[in-house]
PDB file of C-alpha atoms in Angstrom:
ATOM      1  CA  MET A   1      -8.965 -15.259 -24.471  1.00  0.00           C
ATOM      2  CA  ARG A   2      -8.844 -16.728 -20.940  1.00  0.00           C
ATOM      3  CA  ARG A   3      -5.904 -19.146 -20.404  1.00  0.00           C
ATOM      4  CA  ARG A   4      -7.169 -22.669 -19.695  1.00  0.00           C
ATOM      5  CA  ALA A   5      -3.818 -24.194 -18.885  1.00  0.00           C
ATOM      6  CA  PHE A   6      -0.845 -23.232 -16.790  1.00  0.00           C
ATOM      7  CA  LEU A   7       1.905 -21.216 -18.442  1.00  0.00           C
ATOM      8  CA  SER A   8       5.484 -22.440 -18.522  1.00  0.00           C
ATOM      9  CA  GLY A   9       8.053 -21.060 -16.056  1.00  0.00           C
ATOM     10  CA  SER A  10       9.024 -21.499 -12.509  1.00  0.00           C
ATOM     11  CA  ALA A  11       8.979 -19.593  -9.252  1.00  0.00           C
ATOM     12  CA  ALA A  12      12.425 -20.144  -7.747  1.00  0.00           C
ATOM     13  CA  VAL A  13      12.286 -20.268  -3.962  1.00  0.00           C
ATOM     14  CA  GLY A  14      15.688 -19.529  -2.430  1.00  0.00           C
ATOM     15  CA  ALA A  15      17.175 -18.865   0.951  1.00  0.00           C
ATOM     16  CA  GLY A  16      16.515 -15.169   0.671  1.00  0.00           C
ATOM     17  CA  THR A  17      13.877 -14.161  -1.850  1.00  0.00           C
ATOM     18  CA  LEU A  18      11.543 -15.506  -4.503  1.00  0.00           C
ATOM     19  CA  LEU A  19      12.253 -13.804  -7.842  1.00  0.00           C
ATOM     20  CA  GLY A  20       9.250 -11.944  -9.261  1.00  0.00           C
ATOM     21  CA  ALA A  21       7.950 -12.284 -12.807  1.00  0.00           C
ATOM     22  CA  ALA A  22       7.462  -9.321 -15.090  1.00  0.00           C
ATOM     23  CA  ALA A  23       4.131  -7.921 -16.263  1.00  0.00           C
ATOM     24  CA  LEU A  24       1.467  -5.713 -14.835  1.00  0.00           C
ATOM     25  CA  ALA A  25      -2.076  -6.744 -14.173  1.00  0.00           C
ATOM     26  CA  ALA A  26      -5.131  -6.092 -12.097  1.00  0.00           C
ATOM     27  CA  CYS A  27      -7.856  -8.430 -10.978  1.00  0.00           C
ATOM     28  CA  THR A  28     -11.455  -8.634 -10.035  1.00  0.00           C
ATOM     29  CA  VAL A  29     -14.264  -7.325  -7.864  1.00  0.00           C
ATOM     30  CA  GLU A  30     -17.103  -9.358  -6.607  1.00  0.00           C
ATOM     31  CA  GLY A  31     -18.769 -11.939  -8.824  1.00  0.00           C
ATOM     32  CA  ARG A  32     -20.706 -15.190  -8.403  1.00  0.00           C
ATOM     33  CA  ALA A  33     -19.208 -18.550  -9.084  1.00  0.00           C
ATOM     34  CA  PRO A  34     -21.149 -21.636 -10.265  1.00  0.00           C
ATOM     35  CA  GLY A  35     -21.785 -24.440  -7.916  1.00  0.00           C
ATOM     36  CA  GLY A  36     -19.524 -27.284  -8.928  1.00  0.00           C
ATOM     37  CA  GLY A  37     -20.175 -30.658  -7.263  1.00  0.00           C
ATOM     38  CA  SER A  38     -20.449 -31.693  -3.666  1.00  0.00           C
ATOM     39  CA  ASP A  39     -17.403 -32.817  -1.755  1.00  0.00           C
ATOM     40  CA  ASP A  40     -18.666 -36.409  -1.759  1.00  0.00           C
ATOM     41  CA  THR A  41     -19.187 -36.479  -5.520  1.00  0.00           C
ATOM     42  CA  PRO A  42     -16.338 -34.668  -7.226  1.00  0.00           C
ATOM     43  CA  GLU A  43     -16.723 -33.800 -10.885  1.00  0.00           C
ATOM     44  CA  PRO A  44     -14.149 -35.370 -13.192  1.00  0.00           C
ATOM     45  CA  ASP A  45     -12.077 -33.101 -15.392  1.00  0.00           C
ATOM     46  CA  GLU A  46     -12.532 -33.766 -19.095  1.00  0.00           C
ATOM     47  CA  SER A  47      -8.879 -32.923 -19.889  1.00  0.00           C
ATOM     48  CA  GLY A  48      -7.559 -35.717 -17.680  1.00  0.00           C
ATOM     49  CA  SER A  49      -5.945 -33.253 -15.293  1.00  0.00           C
ATOM     50  CA  ALA A  50      -7.789 -30.709 -13.201  1.00  0.00           C
ATOM     51  CA  ALA A  51      -5.066 -28.217 -13.964  1.00  0.00           C
ATOM     52  CA  GLY A  52      -5.479 -28.530 -17.678  1.00  0.00           C
ATOM     53  CA  ARG A  53      -1.999 -30.154 -18.128  1.00  0.00           C
ATOM     54  CA  PRO A  54       0.664 -31.408 -15.667  1.00  0.00           C
ATOM     55  CA  ARG A  55       3.277 -29.062 -14.279  1.00  0.00           C
ATOM     56  CA  ASP A  56       6.841 -29.992 -13.451  1.00  0.00           C
ATOM     57  CA  ASP A  57       7.925 -26.536 -12.092  1.00  0.00           C
ATOM     58  CA  PRO A  58       7.402 -25.267  -8.535  1.00  0.00           C
ATOM     59  CA  THR A  59       4.614 -22.730  -8.205  1.00  0.00           C
ATOM     60  CA  VAL A  60       3.070 -21.298  -5.078  1.00  0.00           C
ATOM     61  CA  LEU A  61      -0.689 -21.397  -4.661  1.00  0.00           C
ATOM     62  CA  ALA A  62      -2.634 -18.306  -3.589  1.00  0.00           C
ATOM     63  CA  VAL A  63      -6.371 -18.566  -2.607  1.00  0.00           C
ATOM     64  CA  LYS A  64      -8.661 -15.596  -2.006  1.00  0.00           C
ATOM     65  CA  ILE A  65     -10.657 -16.239   1.128  1.00  0.00           C
ATOM     66  CA  ASP A  66     -14.005 -14.870   2.258  1.00  0.00           C
ATOM     67  CA  ASN A  67     -13.747 -13.243   5.723  1.00  0.00           C
ATOM     68  CA  ALA A  68     -17.377 -12.229   6.447  1.00  0.00           C
ATOM     69  CA  PRO A  69     -18.782 -13.562   9.726  1.00  0.00           C
ATOM     70  CA  ALA A  70     -20.919 -15.992   7.741  1.00  0.00           C
ATOM     71  CA  ALA A  71     -17.777 -17.525   6.221  1.00  0.00           C
ATOM     72  CA  ARG A  72     -16.181 -18.503   9.511  1.00  0.00           C
ATOM     73  CA  PRO A  73     -14.761 -20.768  10.640  1.00  0.00           C
ATOM     74  CA  HIS A  74     -12.418 -21.111   7.697  1.00  0.00           C
ATOM     75  CA  THR A  75     -11.190 -24.414   6.264  1.00  0.00           C
ATOM     76  CA  GLY A  76      -7.525 -25.283   5.344  1.00  0.00           C
ATOM     77  CA  LEU A  77      -5.853 -22.076   6.489  1.00  0.00           C
ATOM     78  CA  ALA A  78      -3.634 -23.637   9.141  1.00  0.00           C
ATOM     79  CA  GLU A  79      -1.434 -25.045   6.409  1.00  0.00           C
ATOM     80  CA  ALA A  80      -0.847 -21.693   4.693  1.00  0.00           C
ATOM     81  CA  ASP A  81       2.594 -20.166   4.921  1.00  0.00           C
ATOM     82  CA  ILE A  82       1.500 -16.550   4.682  1.00  0.00           C
ATOM     83  CA  ILE A  83      -1.938 -14.996   5.093  1.00  0.00           C
ATOM     84  CA  HIS A  84      -2.312 -11.441   3.761  1.00  0.00           C
ATOM     85  CA  VAL A  85      -5.122  -9.405   5.306  1.00  0.00           C
ATOM     86  CA  GLU A  86      -6.598  -6.643   3.056  1.00  0.00           C
ATOM     87  CA  GLN A  87      -9.445  -4.088   3.252  1.00  0.00           C
ATOM     88  CA  VAL A  88     -12.133  -4.363   0.634  1.00  0.00           C
ATOM     89  CA  GLU A  89     -15.420  -2.578  -0.027  1.00  0.00           C
ATOM     90  CA  SER A  90     -17.319  -0.971   2.844  1.00  0.00           C
ATOM     91  CA  GLY A  91     -14.302  -1.307   5.134  1.00  0.00           C
ATOM     92  CA  ILE A  92     -14.545  -5.067   5.601  1.00  0.00           C
ATOM     93  CA  SER A  93     -11.659  -7.534   5.200  1.00  0.00           C
ATOM     94  CA  ARG A  94     -10.629 -10.463   3.089  1.00  0.00           C
ATOM     95  CA  LEU A  95      -7.754 -12.854   3.220  1.00  0.00           C
ATOM     96  CA  LEU A  96      -5.205 -14.048   0.615  1.00  0.00           C
ATOM     97  CA  ALA A  97      -3.662 -17.367   1.727  1.00  0.00           C
ATOM     98  CA  VAL A  98      -0.375 -18.381   0.163  1.00  0.00           C
ATOM     99  CA  TYR A  99       0.854 -22.025   0.168  1.00  0.00           C
ATOM    100  CA  ALA A 100       4.433 -22.928  -0.795  1.00  0.00           C
ATOM    101  CA  ALA A 101       4.960 -26.551   0.374  1.00  0.00           C
ATOM    102  CA  ALA A 102       3.171 -29.367  -1.467  1.00  0.00           C
ATOM    103  CA  GLY A 103       3.312 -31.675   1.528  1.00  0.00           C
ATOM    104  CA  ARG A 104       1.165 -29.269   3.545  1.00  0.00           C
ATOM    105  CA  LEU A 105      -1.672 -28.653   1.141  1.00  0.00           C
ATOM    106  CA  PRO A 106      -4.926 -29.390   2.921  1.00  0.00           C
ATOM    107  CA  LYS A 107      -7.787 -31.470   1.497  1.00  0.00           C
ATOM    108  CA  ALA A 108      -9.946 -28.335   1.154  1.00  0.00           C
ATOM    109  CA  ILE A 109      -9.612 -24.538   1.420  1.00  0.00           C
ATOM    110  CA  GLY A 110     -12.256 -21.930   1.822  1.00  0.00           C
ATOM    111  CA  PRO A 111     -14.665 -20.346   1.534  1.00  0.00           C
ATOM    112  CA  VAL A 112     -13.285 -18.938  -1.712  1.00  0.00           C
ATOM    113  CA  ARG A 113     -14.355 -15.503  -2.966  1.00  0.00           C
ATOM    114  CA  SER A 114     -13.325 -13.039  -5.602  1.00  0.00           C
ATOM    115  CA  ALA A 115      -9.922 -11.330  -5.897  1.00  0.00           C
ATOM    116  CA  ARG A 116      -9.141  -7.622  -6.029  1.00  0.00           C
ATOM    117  CA  GLU A 117      -6.830  -5.267  -7.954  1.00  0.00           C
ATOM    118  CA  THR A 118      -4.476  -5.183  -4.981  1.00  0.00           C
ATOM    119  CA  ASP A 119      -3.761  -8.889  -5.255  1.00  0.00           C
ATOM    120  CA  LEU A 120      -2.110  -8.773  -8.649  1.00  0.00           C
ATOM    121  CA  ALA A 121       0.646  -6.323  -7.679  1.00  0.00           C
ATOM    122  CA  LEU A 122       1.169  -8.124  -4.403  1.00  0.00           C
ATOM    123  CA  LEU A 123       1.389 -11.590  -6.046  1.00  0.00           C
ATOM    124  CA  ARG A 124       4.104 -10.558  -8.536  1.00  0.00           C
ATOM    125  CA  GLN A 125       6.561 -11.266  -5.699  1.00  0.00           C
ATOM    126  CA  TYR A 126       5.701 -14.987  -5.914  1.00  0.00           C
ATOM    127  CA  GLY A 127       6.812 -15.494  -9.557  1.00  0.00           C
ATOM    128  CA  GLU A 128       3.909 -16.925 -11.495  1.00  0.00           C
ATOM    129  CA  PRO A 129       1.588 -18.232  -8.789  1.00  0.00           C
ATOM    130  CA  VAL A 130      -1.616 -20.129  -9.208  1.00  0.00           C
ATOM    131  CA  LEU A 131      -4.445 -17.872  -8.067  1.00  0.00           C
ATOM    132  CA  ALA A 132      -7.703 -19.566  -7.055  1.00  0.00           C
ATOM    133  CA  TYR A 133     -10.673 -17.214  -6.770  1.00  0.00           C
ATOM    134  CA  SER A 134     -14.292 -16.995  -7.792  1.00  0.00           C
ATOM    135  CA  GLY A 135     -15.985 -14.687 -10.235  1.00  0.00           C
ATOM    136  CA  ALA A 136     -14.848 -11.639 -12.163  1.00  0.00           C
ATOM    137  CA  GLN A 137     -16.400  -8.622 -13.940  1.00  0.00           C
ATOM    138  CA  SER A 138     -16.213  -8.989 -17.671  1.00  0.00           C
ATOM    139  CA  LYS A 139     -14.252  -5.731 -18.093  1.00  0.00           C
ATOM    140  CA  LEU A 140     -11.514  -7.113 -15.859  1.00  0.00           C
ATOM    141  CA  GLU A 141     -10.992 -10.372 -17.828  1.00  0.00           C
ATOM    142  CA  PRO A 142      -8.360  -8.882 -20.130  1.00  0.00           C
ATOM    143  CA  LEU A 143      -6.383  -7.677 -17.110  1.00  0.00           C
ATOM    144  CA  ILE A 144      -6.591 -11.104 -15.523  1.00  0.00           C
ATOM    145  CA  ASP A 145      -5.430 -12.775 -18.739  1.00  0.00           C
ATOM    146  CA  ALA A 146      -2.475 -10.431 -18.947  1.00  0.00           C
ATOM    147  CA  ALA A 147      -1.331 -11.114 -15.379  1.00  0.00           C
ATOM    148  CA  PRO A 148       1.830 -13.150 -14.740  1.00  0.00           C
ATOM    149  CA  LEU A 149      -0.139 -15.850 -12.926  1.00  0.00           C
ATOM    150  CA  HIS A 150      -2.371 -18.849 -13.551  1.00  0.00           C
ATOM    151  CA  PRO A 151      -6.035 -18.101 -12.801  1.00  0.00           C
ATOM    152  CA  ARG A 152      -8.073 -21.008 -11.492  1.00  0.00           C
ATOM    153  CA  THR A 153     -11.809 -20.357 -11.197  1.00  0.00           C
ATOM    154  CA  PRO A 154     -14.857 -22.584 -10.948  1.00  0.00           C
ATOM    155  CA  GLU A 155     -15.560 -21.732 -14.599  1.00  0.00           C
ATOM    156  CA  SER A 156     -12.178 -22.932 -15.857  1.00  0.00           C
ATOM    157  CA  THR A 157     -11.636 -25.755 -13.298  1.00  0.00           C
ATOM    158  CA  GLY A 158     -15.058 -26.765 -11.979  1.00  0.00           C
ATOM    159  CA  GLY A 159     -13.983 -30.178 -10.711  1.00  0.00           C
ATOM    160  CA  ALA A 160     -11.627 -28.505  -8.210  1.00  0.00           C
ATOM    161  CA  TYR A 161     -14.441 -26.625  -6.495  1.00  0.00           C
ATOM    162  CA  TYR A 162     -17.567 -27.667  -4.591  1.00  0.00           C
ATOM    163  CA  ARG A 163     -20.282 -26.068  -2.542  1.00  0.00           C
ATOM    164  CA  SER A 164     -20.985 -27.265   1.007  1.00  0.00           C
ATOM    165  CA  THR A 165     -24.462 -27.547   2.512  1.00  0.00           C
ATOM    166  CA  ASP A 166     -23.624 -26.235   5.948  1.00  0.00           C
ATOM    167  CA  ARG A 167     -23.898 -22.555   5.128  1.00  0.00           C
ATOM    168  CA  PRO A 168     -25.613 -20.352   2.538  1.00  0.00           C
ATOM    169  CA  ALA A 169     -24.179 -19.123  -0.729  1.00  0.00           C
ATOM    170  CA  PRO A 170     -21.989 -17.250  -1.486  1.00  0.00           C
ATOM    171  CA  HIS A 171     -20.137 -18.297   1.674  1.00  0.00           C
ATOM    172  CA  ASN A 172     -19.958 -21.972   0.842  1.00  0.00           C
ATOM    173  CA  LEU A 173     -17.568 -22.366  -2.098  1.00  0.00           C
ATOM    174  CA  TYR A 174     -14.511 -24.537  -1.351  1.00  0.00           C
ATOM    175  CA  LEU A 175     -11.432 -25.550  -3.254  1.00  0.00           C
ATOM    176  CA  ARG A 176      -9.739 -29.019  -3.510  1.00  0.00           C
ATOM    177  CA  PRO A 177      -6.221 -27.554  -3.899  1.00  0.00           C
ATOM    178  CA  ARG A 178      -4.472 -30.796  -4.904  1.00  0.00           C
ATOM    179  CA  GLU A 179      -6.677 -31.050  -8.069  1.00  0.00           C
ATOM    180  CA  LEU A 180      -5.097 -27.753  -9.321  1.00  0.00           C
ATOM    181  CA  ASP A 181      -1.634 -29.396  -9.317  1.00  0.00           C
ATOM    182  CA  PRO A 182       0.105 -26.183  -8.276  1.00  0.00           C
ATOM    183  CA  ALA A 183       3.336 -28.236  -7.569  1.00  0.00           C
ATOM    184  CA  PRO A 184       4.854 -26.083  -4.758  1.00  0.00           C
ATOM    185  CA  ASP A 185       8.060 -27.597  -3.438  1.00  0.00           C
ATOM    186  CA  ALA A 186       9.434 -25.080  -0.975  1.00  0.00           C
ATOM    187  CA  ASP A 187      10.357 -26.336   2.485  1.00  0.00           C
ATOM    188  CA  ARG A 188       9.683 -22.842   3.805  1.00  0.00           C
ATOM    189  CA  ILE A 189       8.371 -19.761   2.083  1.00  0.00           C
ATOM    190  CA  THR A 190      11.133 -17.224   1.680  1.00  0.00           C
ATOM    191  CA  ALA A 191       9.521 -14.980  -0.833  1.00  0.00           C
ATOM    192  CA  TYR A 192       8.404 -11.433  -0.159  1.00  0.00           C
ATOM    193  CA  GLY A 193      11.806 -10.412   1.269  1.00  0.00           C
ATOM    194  CA  LEU A 194      11.368 -12.551   4.422  1.00  0.00           C
ATOM    195  CA  ARG A 195      14.188 -13.908   6.586  1.00  0.00           C
ATOM    196  CA  PHE A 196      13.866 -16.442   9.353  1.00  0.00           C
ATOM    197  CA  GLY A 197      15.996 -16.428  12.444  1.00  0.00           C
ATOM    198  CA  ALA A 198      16.434 -15.207  15.972  1.00  0.00           C
ATOM    199  CA  ALA A 199      14.343 -12.298  17.205  1.00  0.00           C
ATOM    200  CA  PRO A 200      15.653  -8.767  16.788  1.00  0.00           C
ATOM    201  CA  SER A 201      17.133  -7.168  19.832  1.00  0.00           C
ATOM    202  CA  GLY A 202      15.034  -4.762  21.882  1.00  0.00           C
ATOM    203  CA  GLY A 203      11.358  -4.288  21.133  1.00  0.00           C
ATOM    204  CA  GLN A 204       8.597  -3.761  23.694  1.00  0.00           C
ATOM    205  CA  ARG A 205       6.741  -6.442  25.572  1.00  0.00           C
ATOM    206  CA  ARG A 206       3.278  -6.806  23.909  1.00  0.00           C
ATOM    207  CA  ALA A 207       0.620  -9.238  25.121  1.00  0.00           C
ATOM    208  CA  THR A 208      -2.091  -7.992  22.764  1.00  0.00           C
ATOM    209  CA  HIS A 209      -2.275  -5.798  19.648  1.00  0.00           C
ATOM    210  CA  THR A 210      -5.411  -4.624  17.838  1.00  0.00           C
ATOM    211  CA  VAL A 211      -5.725  -3.631  14.181  1.00  0.00           C
ATOM    212  CA  ARG A 212      -8.889  -1.820  13.038  1.00  0.00           C
ATOM    213  CA  PHE A 213     -10.333  -1.418   9.577  1.00  0.00           C
ATOM    214  CA  PRO A 214     -13.409   0.857   9.078  1.00  0.00           C
ATOM    215  CA  ALA A 215     -15.703  -2.202   9.506  1.00  0.00           C
ATOM    216  CA  ALA A 216     -13.425  -4.943  10.739  1.00  0.00           C
ATOM    217  CA  ARG A 217     -11.222  -5.654  13.779  1.00  0.00           C
ATOM    218  CA  PHE A 218      -8.364  -8.012  14.430  1.00  0.00           C
ATOM    219  CA  GLU A 219      -6.998  -8.702  17.923  1.00  0.00           C
ATOM    220  CA  PHE A 220      -3.743 -10.649  18.321  1.00  0.00           C
ATOM    221  CA  THR A 221      -3.019 -12.104  21.784  1.00  0.00           C
ATOM    222  CA  TRP A 222       0.270 -13.817  22.574  1.00  0.00           C
ATOM    223  CA  SER A 223       0.199 -17.325  24.034  1.00  0.00           C
ATOM    224  CA  GLY A 224       3.545 -18.008  25.660  1.00  0.00           C
ATOM    225  CA  ALA A 225       2.642 -21.644  26.382  1.00  0.00           C
ATOM    226  CA  ASP A 226       1.822 -22.356  22.728  1.00  0.00           C
ATOM    227  CA  ARG A 227       4.311 -19.901  21.185  1.00  0.00           C
ATOM    228  CA  HIS A 228       1.805 -18.361  18.845  1.00  0.00           C
ATOM    229  CA  TRP A 229      -0.614 -15.423  18.511  1.00  0.00           C
ATOM    230  CA  GLN A 230      -4.269 -16.085  19.025  1.00  0.00           C
ATOM    231  CA  VAL A 231      -6.449 -14.280  16.538  1.00  0.00           C
ATOM    232  CA  ALA A 232      -9.907 -12.741  17.297  1.00  0.00           C
ATOM    233  CA  MET A 233     -11.812 -11.239  14.361  1.00  0.00           C
ATOM    234  CA  ASP A 234     -14.581  -8.703  14.910  1.00  0.00           C
ATOM    235  CA  GLY A 235     -14.651  -9.687  18.548  1.00  0.00           C
ATOM    236  CA  GLY A 236     -14.994 -13.412  18.003  1.00  0.00           C
ATOM    237  CA  ALA A 237     -12.395 -16.060  18.701  1.00  0.00           C
ATOM    238  CA  SER A 238     -10.854 -18.027  15.852  1.00  0.00           C
ATOM    239  CA  PRO A 239      -8.649 -21.154  15.518  1.00  0.00           C
ATOM    240  CA  HIS A 240      -5.935 -19.168  13.661  1.00  0.00           C
ATOM    241  CA  ALA A 241      -2.522 -19.313  15.333  1.00  0.00           C
ATOM    242  CA  PRO A 242       0.268 -17.473  13.487  1.00  0.00           C
ATOM    243  CA  ALA A 243       3.782 -17.554  14.832  1.00  0.00           C
ATOM    244  CA  SER A 244       4.212 -13.911  13.911  1.00  0.00           C
ATOM    245  CA  VAL A 245       2.200 -10.897  12.673  1.00  0.00           C
ATOM    246  CA  LEU A 246       3.520  -8.114  10.479  1.00  0.00           C
ATOM    247  CA  VAL A 247       1.482  -4.923  10.530  1.00  0.00           C
ATOM    248  CA  GLN A 248       2.405  -3.011   7.399  1.00  0.00           C
ATOM    249  CA  TYR A 249       1.414   0.659   7.191  1.00  0.00           C
ATOM    250  CA  THR A 250       0.790   1.844   3.627  1.00  0.00           C
ATOM    251  CA  ARG A 251      -1.463   3.960   1.419  1.00  0.00           C
ATOM    252  CA  VAL A 252      -4.975   2.663   0.850  1.00  0.00           C
ATOM    253  CA  ARG A 253      -6.749   4.570  -1.914  1.00  0.00           C
ATOM    254  CA  ASP A 254      -9.750   4.185  -4.145  1.00  0.00           C
ATOM    255  CA  SER A 255      -9.344   1.950  -7.227  1.00  0.00           C
ATOM    256  CA  GLY A 256     -11.169   2.390 -10.548  1.00  0.00           C
ATOM    257  CA  PHE A 257     -13.559  -0.498  -9.767  1.00  0.00           C
ATOM    258  CA  LYS A 258     -16.748  -0.942  -7.845  1.00  0.00           C
ATOM    259  CA  ASP A 259     -18.698  -3.946  -6.588  1.00  0.00           C
ATOM    260  CA  ARG A 260     -22.192  -4.797  -7.772  1.00  0.00           C
ATOM    261  CA  TRP A 261     -23.776  -2.410  -5.231  1.00  0.00           C
ATOM    262  CA  GLY A 262     -21.657   0.550  -6.351  1.00  0.00           C
ATOM    263  CA  ASN A 263     -19.196   0.506  -3.457  1.00  0.00           C
ATOM    264  CA  VAL A 264     -15.673   1.575  -4.546  1.00  0.00           C
ATOM    265  CA  SER A 265     -12.999  -1.109  -4.182  1.00  0.00           C
ATOM    266  CA  PRO A 266     -10.018   0.128  -2.191  1.00  0.00           C
ATOM    267  CA  TYR A 267      -6.535  -0.343  -3.548  1.00  0.00           C
ATOM    268  CA  THR A 268      -3.743  -1.154  -1.130  1.00  0.00           C
ATOM    269  CA  GLU A 269      -0.303  -0.097  -2.359  1.00  0.00           C
ATOM    270  CA  THR A 270       2.412  -2.670  -1.901  1.00  0.00           C
ATOM    271  CA  THR A 271       5.198  -0.660  -3.549  1.00  0.00           C
ATOM    272  CA  GLY A 272       6.974   2.261  -1.986  1.00  0.00           C
ATOM    273  CA  SER A 273       7.994   2.374   1.632  1.00  0.00           C
ATOM    274  CA  GLY A 274       6.617   2.842   5.128  1.00  0.00           C
ATOM    275  CA  GLN A 275       6.620   1.649   8.685  1.00  0.00           C
ATOM    276  CA  VAL A 276       6.000  -1.864   9.992  1.00  0.00           C
ATOM    277  CA  LEU A 277       5.385  -3.451  13.401  1.00  0.00           C
ATOM    278  CA  LEU A 278       6.539  -6.998  13.850  1.00  0.00           C
ATOM    279  CA  LEU A 279       4.851  -9.072  16.501  1.00  0.00           C
ATOM    280  CA  ARG A 280       6.841 -12.149  17.554  1.00  0.00           C
ATOM    281  CA  ASP A 281       7.661 -13.939  20.774  1.00  0.00           C
ATOM    282  CA  GLY A 282       5.375 -11.692  22.808  1.00  0.00           C
ATOM    283  CA  ARG A 283       7.210  -8.542  21.761  1.00  0.00           C
ATOM    284  CA  ALA A 284       6.579  -5.678  19.226  1.00  0.00           C
ATOM    285  CA  HIS A 285       9.502  -4.493  17.045  1.00  0.00           C
ATOM    286  CA  ASP A 286       9.377  -1.311  14.995  1.00  0.00           C
ATOM    287  CA  GLY A 287      10.794  -1.351  11.504  1.00  0.00           C
ATOM    288  CA  ARG A 288      10.385  -0.321   7.879  1.00  0.00           C
ATOM    289  CA  TRP A 289       9.322  -1.886   4.585  1.00  0.00           C
ATOM    290  CA  SER A 290      10.472  -0.911   1.130  1.00  0.00           C
ATOM    291  CA  ARG A 291       9.687  -2.269  -2.338  1.00  0.00           C
ATOM    292  CA  PRO A 292      10.968  -0.160  -5.266  1.00  0.00           C
ATOM    293  CA  ASP A 293       8.744  -1.749  -7.937  1.00  0.00           C
ATOM    294  CA  GLU A 294       6.278  -4.633  -8.451  1.00  0.00           C
ATOM    295  CA  GLY A 295       8.959  -6.989  -9.728  1.00  0.00           C
ATOM    296  CA  ALA A 296      10.965  -6.709  -6.528  1.00  0.00           C
ATOM    297  CA  PRO A 297      10.492  -8.454  -3.187  1.00  0.00           C
ATOM    298  CA  THR A 298       9.608  -6.360  -0.148  1.00  0.00           C
ATOM    299  CA  ARG A 299      12.457  -5.686   2.224  1.00  0.00           C
ATOM    300  CA  TYR A 300      11.708  -5.513   5.939  1.00  0.00           C
ATOM    301  CA  THR A 301      14.317  -3.863   8.201  1.00  0.00           C
ATOM    302  CA  ASP A 302      14.765  -2.743  11.779  1.00  0.00           C
ATOM    303  CA  ALA A 303      15.708   0.751  12.940  1.00  0.00           C
ATOM    304  CA  GLU A 304      19.359   0.165  12.012  1.00  0.00           C
ATOM    305  CA  ASP A 305      18.514  -1.110   8.501  1.00  0.00           C
ATOM    306  CA  ARG A 306      19.176  -4.699   9.351  1.00  0.00           C
ATOM    307  CA  PRO A 307      16.768  -7.437   8.034  1.00  0.00           C
ATOM    308  CA  LEU A 308      13.872  -8.207  10.322  1.00  0.00           C
ATOM    309  CA  ALA A 309      13.853 -11.932  11.135  1.00  0.00           C
ATOM    310  CA  PHE A 310      10.687 -14.000  11.546  1.00  0.00           C
ATOM    311  CA  PRO A 311      10.254 -17.170  13.589  1.00  0.00           C
ATOM    312  CA  GLN A 312       9.416 -20.423  11.758  1.00  0.00           C
ATOM    313  CA  GLY A 313       5.702 -20.816  11.322  1.00  0.00           C
ATOM    314  CA  GLN A 314       2.748 -19.039   9.733  1.00  0.00           C
ATOM    315  CA  ILE A 315       3.025 -15.262   9.133  1.00  0.00           C
ATOM    316  CA  TRP A 316       0.170 -12.826   8.925  1.00  0.00           C
ATOM    317  CA  VAL A 317       0.750  -9.640   6.955  1.00  0.00           C
ATOM    318  CA  VAL A 318      -1.945  -7.045   7.788  1.00  0.00           C
ATOM    319  CA  TYR A 319      -2.109  -3.962   5.601  1.00  0.00           C
ATOM    320  CA  VAL A 320      -3.188  -0.831   7.457  1.00  0.00           C
ATOM    321  CA  ARG A 321      -3.843   2.638   6.179  1.00  0.00           C
ATOM    322  CA  GLN A 322      -0.891   4.795   7.277  1.00  0.00           C
TER     323      GLN A 322
END
């Protein structure tokens, strides 16, 4: 049976890593979510709390974001601590935005779309996160229920979602994150094996860097005046401005699931090891990533096996087929 309330437990955010929970799960391919109310007329939650019951433990919030051209510009992504970029069916991309600080939760986030099998292994590094997404195939429901996370969908928490009128469905579903009561309390996300500090020595000067998926393209351009990377997607400018970008090279293989049109969902492996390219401060630094199992954080190191340090600010992690 689908869980309707958050589980007990906490995600302890420390100076080095966020401890992972233990259990294996997989998530969903594309599905359609019900409408919910409009942003001007929120629907009350019958339980008295949109989250089902109050939480008193810190929990990060992860939201699966539509990244089709019709879904842009996005809403509420500037406040995310980390944005993961994944390949989905037909070679296009989707985003997984992670929020760790309650004080920075925006009023709305979206457009929200369905999660993928990749997300569940990836999210184990965040303890027991709240995962907001829309839709699921019925055969995946048992896997979602078994996952060490708290699923929040329009079906289970309708009052937290609404559809806008400025774009067509399915690209118009938005989340009111504060109604989920995720209770994050980290001043800065330090999960996922990340470290913050001075730039590594060396590296190569890099004004622009392009990442290509089979049917998507991301171009990152350094702005020295603003100290961030400007992001263009599929040739179009966007308001996104991460302080750093981590390009993580890994295996991308077929999963056992397909979308409603029969396209196979790719699975991005986030355990194992491989190369990375860290973009920060207008320079590119080569390094490596390693993650022995799903319960462990990912470790990022330079050529001499020292931890790669990130600048303060939003991080994009872009998974690329090696």
